């Protein structure tokens, strides 16, 4: 009897240690490439040499800043990300309110249709859009990119908006109206504040995804409008050097800033807990 | 006198389901009405129609003599206390209470004074800066009441006001709610499925079933003189005794049960057609021994005793063979046990005849 329980207990201990080991390995797998990238971005050598770098310098960043195509594509990416965020949040919030509060035939199908870009591979969306927009005669690069980015980011805003509304009682709107608020006043003073978490989370996802997207932008970019990730990929093909590591560090810094903002505004736990992964 | 609320032949259906079937009633100003019935009886639909969340399919609704046809909720001066309070979670207590004042066009400088007055009315002074989730259930309920009353509504609707609270708190708040309603003097309609809540809050009770008002009247009327089996059963426990009326002398008839037990009951106009007597357990008086058996009493034997705190339910098998339950006060100096010989008696006016 006692031998049994002792074996069982040591089995538990092994399993516990194993679990810690797997978690540690996972974290290392995620963090080590980031650490190496950061380190290499500050490498003082002018070539790609073995780690660790003998000295540190900012010359890769200077080189990055001196490349006109990088700077112009960074500007394109930022403008695009801001416009995408505004459009996706507006569409996503309106759609979420309609889907959560409305009662109409075909609601389930509409919900699935709205969320389908989360499932369809971005390459398919990008290629499809390229064909469609060419046929439709939309040739402006920025407009094409904006359409593509809104299509892939709006579902995130709808999803986070829906999640924040599901917890909110529909009777709160009734309560506002019986207290004298019109539908419009109730919407702005009750519904929108209740959706705050979902709206901010959706906005940050939309911005981050737009900044980061390669697969759709690759199809839709043209010489007049190219995003930063697309420029980096094509530069890397032409001549592989560490400016891409410097660019990666900048993108990481933007992400860190976004996460800090998110945490301050709504609490990071809220986002990961309910924003996206709980229906 | 103009009615505070009046329904004239109001009907409402949701798809195939008839929620209200041609309902008419009127409420006097200052009166408190309780709409009582099981879920799905249409009581909540009446409340939503008065508030303006639903529109009637037919008939007219007037509030204070004014037709409500086509008016939105915010165009009616009605207060509503929601079942689960529906406090705005992103606002403080003060902002919640002030919400109606802001949207009903009160001058901004008057709002803080009115909010303070309402906080005082519900004894929550000092809680103004808390959020709803920092309050207990009872406190949230009081904030909701203050919010509903702040704009001086001509009519207050209360949707299951006490059902979300635990039993002890419910008792306390029922008294408090009654005091506040009396202090404000506003007309009130309470919707509830709890007959105790309806009887304690309502000056008149409308008992509803399947979209119809089955009976309306003062609590005691409805309780002691139910006009239908549904009302008799819904208002509380009853003993049903099957038999027939054998004689009538003025206001008292003699009823004979299937088992041959004869006892006096309140006479009914069409006495001959009556086949059942309803008598509430607390009307069945029980005394130990067989001494008083005779003209008004009936001998029997205790079958079972269930103690419920303040009351005991004593099941009795009478010597005739009839079975009846008596509810009597639970006292330390009196005890009953199975097999004990006892006598029961019932006042004739507590025995109601049914067809």
mmCIF file of N, CA and C in Angstrom, chain A residues 197-269:
data_model
loop_
_atom_site.group_PDB
_atom_site.id
_atom_site.type_symbol
_atom_site.label_atom_id
_atom_site.label_comp_id
_atom_site.label_asym_id
_atom_site.label_seq_id
_atom_site.Cartn_x
_atom_site.Cartn_y
_atom_site.Cartn_z
ATOM 1 N N UNK A 197 -13.587 48.121 -23.268
ATOM 2 C CA UNK A 197 -12.529 47.103 -23.306
ATOM 3 C C UNK A 197 -12.416 46.498 -24.699
ATOM 4 N N UNK A 198 -13.563 46.115 -25.252
ATOM 5 C CA UNK A 198 -13.567 45.483 -26.563
ATOM 6 C C UNK A 198 -13.075 46.416 -27.650
ATOM 7 N N UNK A 199 -13.460 47.686 -27.574
ATOM 8 C CA UNK A 199 -13.071 48.645 -28.608
ATOM 9 C C UNK A 199 -11.565 48.886 -28.574
ATOM 10 N N UNK A 200 -11.027 49.109 -27.372
ATOM 11 C CA UNK A 200 -9.591 49.388 -27.258
ATOM 12 C C UNK A 200 -8.784 48.159 -27.670
ATOM 13 N N UNK A 201 -9.230 46.987 -27.201
ATOM 14 C CA UNK A 201 -8.520 45.761 -27.560
ATOM 15 C C UNK A 201 -8.533 45.571 -29.074
ATOM 16 N N UNK A 202 -9.713 45.738 -29.672
ATOM 17 C CA UNK A 202 -9.840 45.586 -31.118
ATOM 18 C C UNK A 202 -8.944 46.571 -31.851
ATOM 19 N N UNK A 203 -8.900 47.811 -31.372
ATOM 20 C CA UNK A 203 -8.094 48.847 -32.019
ATOM 21 C C UNK A 203 -6.621 48.459 -32.000
ATOM 22 N N UNK A 204 -6.175 47.957 -30.853
ATOM 23 C CA UNK A 204 -4.749 47.630 -30.746
ATOM 24 C C UNK A 204 -4.401 46.417 -31.603
ATOM 25 N N UNK A 205 -5.300 45.430 -31.632
ATOM 26 C CA UNK A 205 -5.089 44.291 -32.524
ATOM 27 C C UNK A 205 -5.039 44.759 -33.977
ATOM 28 N N UNK A 206 -5.997 45.605 -34.353
ATOM 29 C CA UNK A 206 -6.063 46.071 -35.732
ATOM 30 C C UNK A 206 -4.770 46.792 -36.103
ATOM 31 N N UNK A 207 -4.286 47.679 -35.216
ATOM 32 C CA UNK A 207 -3.071 48.438 -35.484
ATOM 33 C C UNK A 207 -1.874 47.505 -35.622
ATOM 34 N N UNK A 208 -1.756 46.575 -34.658
ATOM 35 C CA UNK A 208 -0.599 45.684 -34.652
ATOM 36 C C UNK A 208 -0.604 44.765 -35.871
ATOM 37 N N UNK A 209 -1.777 44.234 -36.222
ATOM 38 C CA UNK A 209 -1.847 43.322 -37.370
ATOM 39 C C UNK A 209 -1.537 44.074 -38.659
ATOM 40 N N UNK A 210 -2.078 45.297 -38.772
ATOM 41 C CA UNK A 210 -1.830 46.095 -39.972
ATOM 42 C C UNK A 210 -0.337 46.419 -40.116
ATOM 43 N N UNK A 211 0.307 46.765 -39.007
ATOM 44 C CA UNK A 211 1.736 47.091 -39.036
ATOM 45 C C UNK A 211 2.562 45.884 -39.446
ATOM 46 N N UNK A 212 2.078 44.696 -39.076
ATOM 47 C CA UNK A 212 2.884 43.481 -39.169
ATOM 48 C C UNK A 212 2.632 42.687 -40.447
ATOM 49 N N UNK A 213 1.494 42.923 -41.118
ATOM 50 C CA UNK A 213 1.066 42.030 -42.198
ATOM 51 C C UNK A 213 2.031 42.028 -43.383
ATOM 52 N N UNK A 214 2.373 40.834 -43.861
ATOM 53 C CA UNK A 214 3.196 40.692 -45.061
ATOM 54 C C UNK A 214 2.373 40.094 -46.195
ATOM 55 N N UNK A 215 1.658 39.005 -45.878
ATOM 56 C CA UNK A 215 1.084 38.183 -46.944
ATOM 57 C C UNK A 215 0.070 38.943 -47.803
ATOM 58 N N UNK A 216 -0.801 39.737 -47.181
ATOM 59 C CA UNK A 216 -1.789 40.465 -47.985
ATOM 60 C C UNK A 216 -1.134 41.664 -48.658
ATOM 61 N N UNK A 217 -0.289 42.378 -47.893
ATOM 62 C CA UNK A 217 0.359 43.576 -48.426
ATOM 63 C C UNK A 217 1.240 43.259 -49.621
ATOM 64 N N UNK A 218 1.826 42.046 -49.619
ATOM 65 C CA UNK A 218 2.698 41.639 -50.707
ATOM 66 C C UNK A 218 1.951 41.654 -52.040
ATOM 67 N N UNK A 219 0.679 41.233 -51.993
ATOM 68 C CA UNK A 219 -0.133 41.226 -53.208
ATOM 69 C C UNK A 219 -0.582 42.620 -53.605
ATOM 70 N N UNK A 220 -0.850 43.465 -52.606
ATOM 71 C CA UNK A 220 -1.554 44.720 -52.877
ATOM 72 C C UNK A 220 -0.631 45.939 -52.959
ATOM 73 N N UNK A 221 0.636 45.785 -52.503
ATOM 74 C CA UNK A 221 1.564 46.915 -52.572
ATOM 75 C C UNK A 221 1.893 47.229 -54.027
ATOM 76 N N UNK A 222 2.150 48.500 -54.312
ATOM 77 C CA UNK A 222 2.704 48.887 -55.616
ATOM 78 C C UNK A 222 3.771 49.938 -55.354
ATOM 79 N N UNK A 223 4.537 50.366 -56.336
ATOM 80 C CA UNK A 223 5.641 51.301 -56.089
ATOM 81 C C UNK A 223 5.205 52.562 -55.337
ATOM 82 N N UNK A 224 3.950 52.998 -55.509
ATOM 83 C CA UNK A 224 3.532 54.239 -54.841
ATOM 84 C C UNK A 224 3.222 53.990 -53.363
ATOM 85 N N UNK A 225 2.845 52.749 -53.029
ATOM 86 C CA UNK A 225 2.507 52.468 -51.634
ATOM 87 C C UNK A 225 3.001 51.081 -51.270
ATOM 88 N N UNK A 226 4.091 51.029 -50.492
ATOM 89 C CA UNK A 226 4.654 49.766 -50.034
ATOM 90 C C UNK A 226 4.780 49.839 -48.521
ATOM 91 N N UNK A 227 4.392 48.755 -47.847
ATOM 92 C CA UNK A 227 4.468 48.782 -46.386
ATOM 93 C C UNK A 227 5.858 48.378 -45.920
ATOM 94 N N UNK A 228 6.165 48.708 -44.672
ATOM 95 C CA UNK A 228 7.487 48.420 -44.111
ATOM 96 C C UNK A 228 7.840 46.931 -44.167
ATOM 97 N N UNK A 229 6.943 46.041 -43.692
ATOM 98 C CA UNK A 229 7.321 44.622 -43.755
ATOM 99 C C UNK A 229 7.624 44.159 -45.183
ATOM 100 N N UNK A 230 6.876 44.647 -46.173
ATOM 101 C CA UNK A 230 7.119 44.241 -47.564
ATOM 102 C C UNK A 230 8.483 44.730 -48.027
ATOM 103 N N UNK A 231 8.824 45.984 -47.711
ATOM 104 C CA UNK A 231 10.139 46.526 -48.064
ATOM 105 C C UNK A 231 11.261 45.726 -47.409
ATOM 106 N N UNK A 232 11.054 45.383 -46.139
ATOM 107 C CA UNK A 232 12.091 44.626 -45.425
ATOM 108 C C UNK A 232 12.312 43.272 -46.072
ATOM 109 N N UNK A 233 11.203 42.601 -46.435
ATOM 110 C CA UNK A 233 11.328 41.284 -47.059
ATOM 111 C C UNK A 233 12.084 41.391 -48.384
ATOM 112 N N UNK A 234 11.730 42.403 -49.199
ATOM 113 C CA UNK A 234 12.391 42.484 -50.503
ATOM 114 C C UNK A 234 13.850 42.926 -50.360
ATOM 115 N N UNK A 235 14.145 43.799 -49.402
ATOM 116 C CA UNK A 235 15.542 44.182 -49.145
ATOM 117 C C UNK A 235 16.378 42.981 -48.693
ATOM 118 N N UNK A 236 15.746 42.156 -47.883
ATOM 119 C CA UNK A 236 16.449 41.000 -47.351
ATOM 120 C C UNK A 236 16.816 40.037 -48.472
ATOM 121 N N UNK A 237 15.920 39.923 -49.455
ATOM 122 C CA UNK A 237 16.202 39.071 -50.613
ATOM 123 C C UNK A 237 17.401 39.631 -51.385
ATOM 124 N N UNK A 238 17.404 40.958 -51.570
ATOM 125 C CA UNK A 238 18.449 41.607 -52.367
ATOM 126 C C UNK A 238 19.799 41.512 -51.672
ATOM 127 N N UNK A 239 19.873 41.952 -50.430
ATOM 128 C CA UNK A 239 21.137 41.930 -49.706
ATOM 129 C C UNK A 239 20.834 41.719 -48.241
ATOM 130 N N UNK A 240 21.236 40.569 -47.717
ATOM 131 C CA UNK A 240 20.920 40.279 -46.325
ATOM 132 C C UNK A 240 21.913 40.975 -45.406
ATOM 133 N N UNK A 241 21.420 42.002 -44.682
ATOM 134 C CA UNK A 241 22.273 42.595 -43.652
ATOM 135 C C UNK A 241 21.426 42.872 -42.414
ATOM 136 N N UNK A 242 22.014 43.488 -41.421
ATOM 137 C CA UNK A 242 21.341 43.573 -40.125
ATOM 138 C C UNK A 242 20.418 44.788 -39.988
ATOM 139 N N UNK A 243 20.184 45.554 -41.077
ATOM 140 C CA UNK A 243 19.176 46.618 -40.964
ATOM 141 C C UNK A 243 17.836 46.003 -40.616
ATOM 142 N N UNK A 244 17.612 44.776 -41.071
ATOM 143 C CA UNK A 244 16.323 44.130 -40.786
ATOM 144 C C UNK A 244 16.181 43.858 -39.284
ATOM 145 N N UNK A 245 17.331 43.537 -38.628
ATOM 146 C CA UNK A 245 17.295 43.357 -37.168
ATOM 147 C C UNK A 245 16.963 44.680 -36.487
ATOM 148 N N UNK A 246 17.545 45.778 -37.010
ATOM 149 C CA UNK A 246 17.244 47.094 -36.435
ATOM 150 C C UNK A 246 15.772 47.422 -36.609
ATOM 151 N N UNK A 247 15.223 47.132 -37.815
ATOM 152 C CA UNK A 247 13.803 47.370 -38.052
ATOM 153 C C UNK A 247 12.953 46.526 -37.118
ATOM 154 N N UNK A 248 13.388 45.268 -36.907
ATOM 155 C CA UNK A 248 12.648 44.387 -36.008
ATOM 156 C C UNK A 248 12.612 44.955 -34.597
ATOM 157 N N UNK A 249 13.731 45.523 -34.162
ATOM 158 C CA UNK A 249 13.777 46.110 -32.817
ATOM 159 C C UNK A 249 12.777 47.261 -32.714
ATOM 160 N N UNK A 250 12.698 48.065 -33.770
ATOM 161 C CA UNK A 250 11.747 49.188 -33.750
ATOM 162 C C UNK A 250 10.305 48.676 -33.684
ATOM 163 N N UNK A 251 9.992 47.655 -34.505
ATOM 164 C CA UNK A 251 8.640 47.081 -34.467
ATOM 165 C C UNK A 251 8.323 46.505 -33.090
ATOM 166 N N UNK A 252 9.332 45.847 -32.486
ATOM 167 C CA UNK A 252 9.142 45.295 -31.138
ATOM 168 C C UNK A 252 8.858 46.405 -30.138
ATOM 169 N N UNK A 253 9.596 47.525 -30.279
ATOM 170 C CA UNK A 253 9.391 48.661 -29.370
ATOM 171 C C UNK A 253 7.967 49.183 -29.501
ATOM 172 N N UNK A 254 7.471 49.270 -30.748
ATOM 173 C CA UNK A 254 6.089 49.730 -30.958
ATOM 174 C C UNK A 254 5.129 48.778 -30.245
ATOM 175 N N UNK A 255 5.364 47.466 -30.387
ATOM 176 C CA UNK A 255 4.496 46.482 -29.755
ATOM 177 C C UNK A 255 4.506 46.633 -28.236
ATOM 178 N N UNK A 256 5.708 46.820 -27.680
ATOM 179 C CA UNK A 256 5.804 46.978 -26.226
ATOM 180 C C UNK A 256 5.008 48.200 -25.781
ATOM 181 N N UNK A 257 5.146 49.305 -26.537
ATOM 182 C CA UNK A 257 4.396 50.517 -26.202
ATOM 183 C C UNK A 257 2.893 50.215 -26.234
ATOM 184 N N UNK A 258 2.448 49.495 -27.283
ATOM 185 C CA UNK A 258 1.023 49.155 -27.393
ATOM 186 C C UNK A 258 0.560 48.329 -26.197
ATOM 187 N N UNK A 259 1.388 47.361 -25.793
ATOM 188 C CA UNK A 259 0.988 46.505 -24.669
ATOM 189 C C UNK A 259 0.891 47.319 -23.387
ATOM 190 N N UNK A 260 1.853 48.257 -23.205
ATOM 191 C CA UNK A 260 1.806 49.099 -22.002
ATOM 192 C C UNK A 260 0.539 49.946 -22.018
ATOM 193 N N UNK A 261 0.225 50.530 -23.190
ATOM 194 C CA UNK A 261 -0.982 51.354 -23.304
ATOM 195 C C UNK A 261 -2.217 50.514 -22.983
ATOM 196 N N UNK A 262 -2.256 49.310 -23.569
ATOM 197 C CA UNK A 262 -3.370 48.393 -23.356
ATOM 198 C C UNK A 262 -3.540 48.094 -21.876
ATOM 199 N N UNK A 263 -2.414 47.823 -21.210
ATOM 200 C CA UNK A 263 -2.456 47.478 -19.806
ATOM 201 C C UNK A 263 -2.979 48.642 -18.972
ATOM 202 N N UNK A 264 -2.496 49.847 -19.299
ATOM 203 C CA UNK A 264 -2.940 51.033 -18.566
ATOM 204 C C UNK A 264 -4.428 51.300 -18.769
ATOM 205 N N UNK A 265 -4.903 51.146 -19.998
ATOM 206 C CA UNK A 265 -6.278 51.507 -20.323
ATOM 207 C C UNK A 265 -7.283 50.477 -19.842
ATOM 208 N N UNK A 266 -7.026 49.217 -20.126
ATOM 209 C CA UNK A 266 -8.042 48.210 -19.812
ATOM 210 C C UNK A 266 -7.523 47.033 -19.004
ATOM 211 N N UNK A 267 -6.225 46.934 -18.803
ATOM 212 C CA UNK A 267 -5.682 45.786 -18.084
ATOM 213 C C UNK A 267 -5.417 44.657 -19.053
ATOM 214 N N UNK A 268 -4.188 44.209 -19.141
ATOM 215 C CA UNK A 268 -3.801 43.206 -20.118
ATOM 216 C C UNK A 268 -4.554 41.891 -19.896
ATOM 217 N N UNK A 269 -4.802 41.551 -18.616
ATOM 218 C CA UNK A 269 -5.519 40.306 -18.311
ATOM 219 C C UNK A 269 -6.894 40.290 -18.955
#
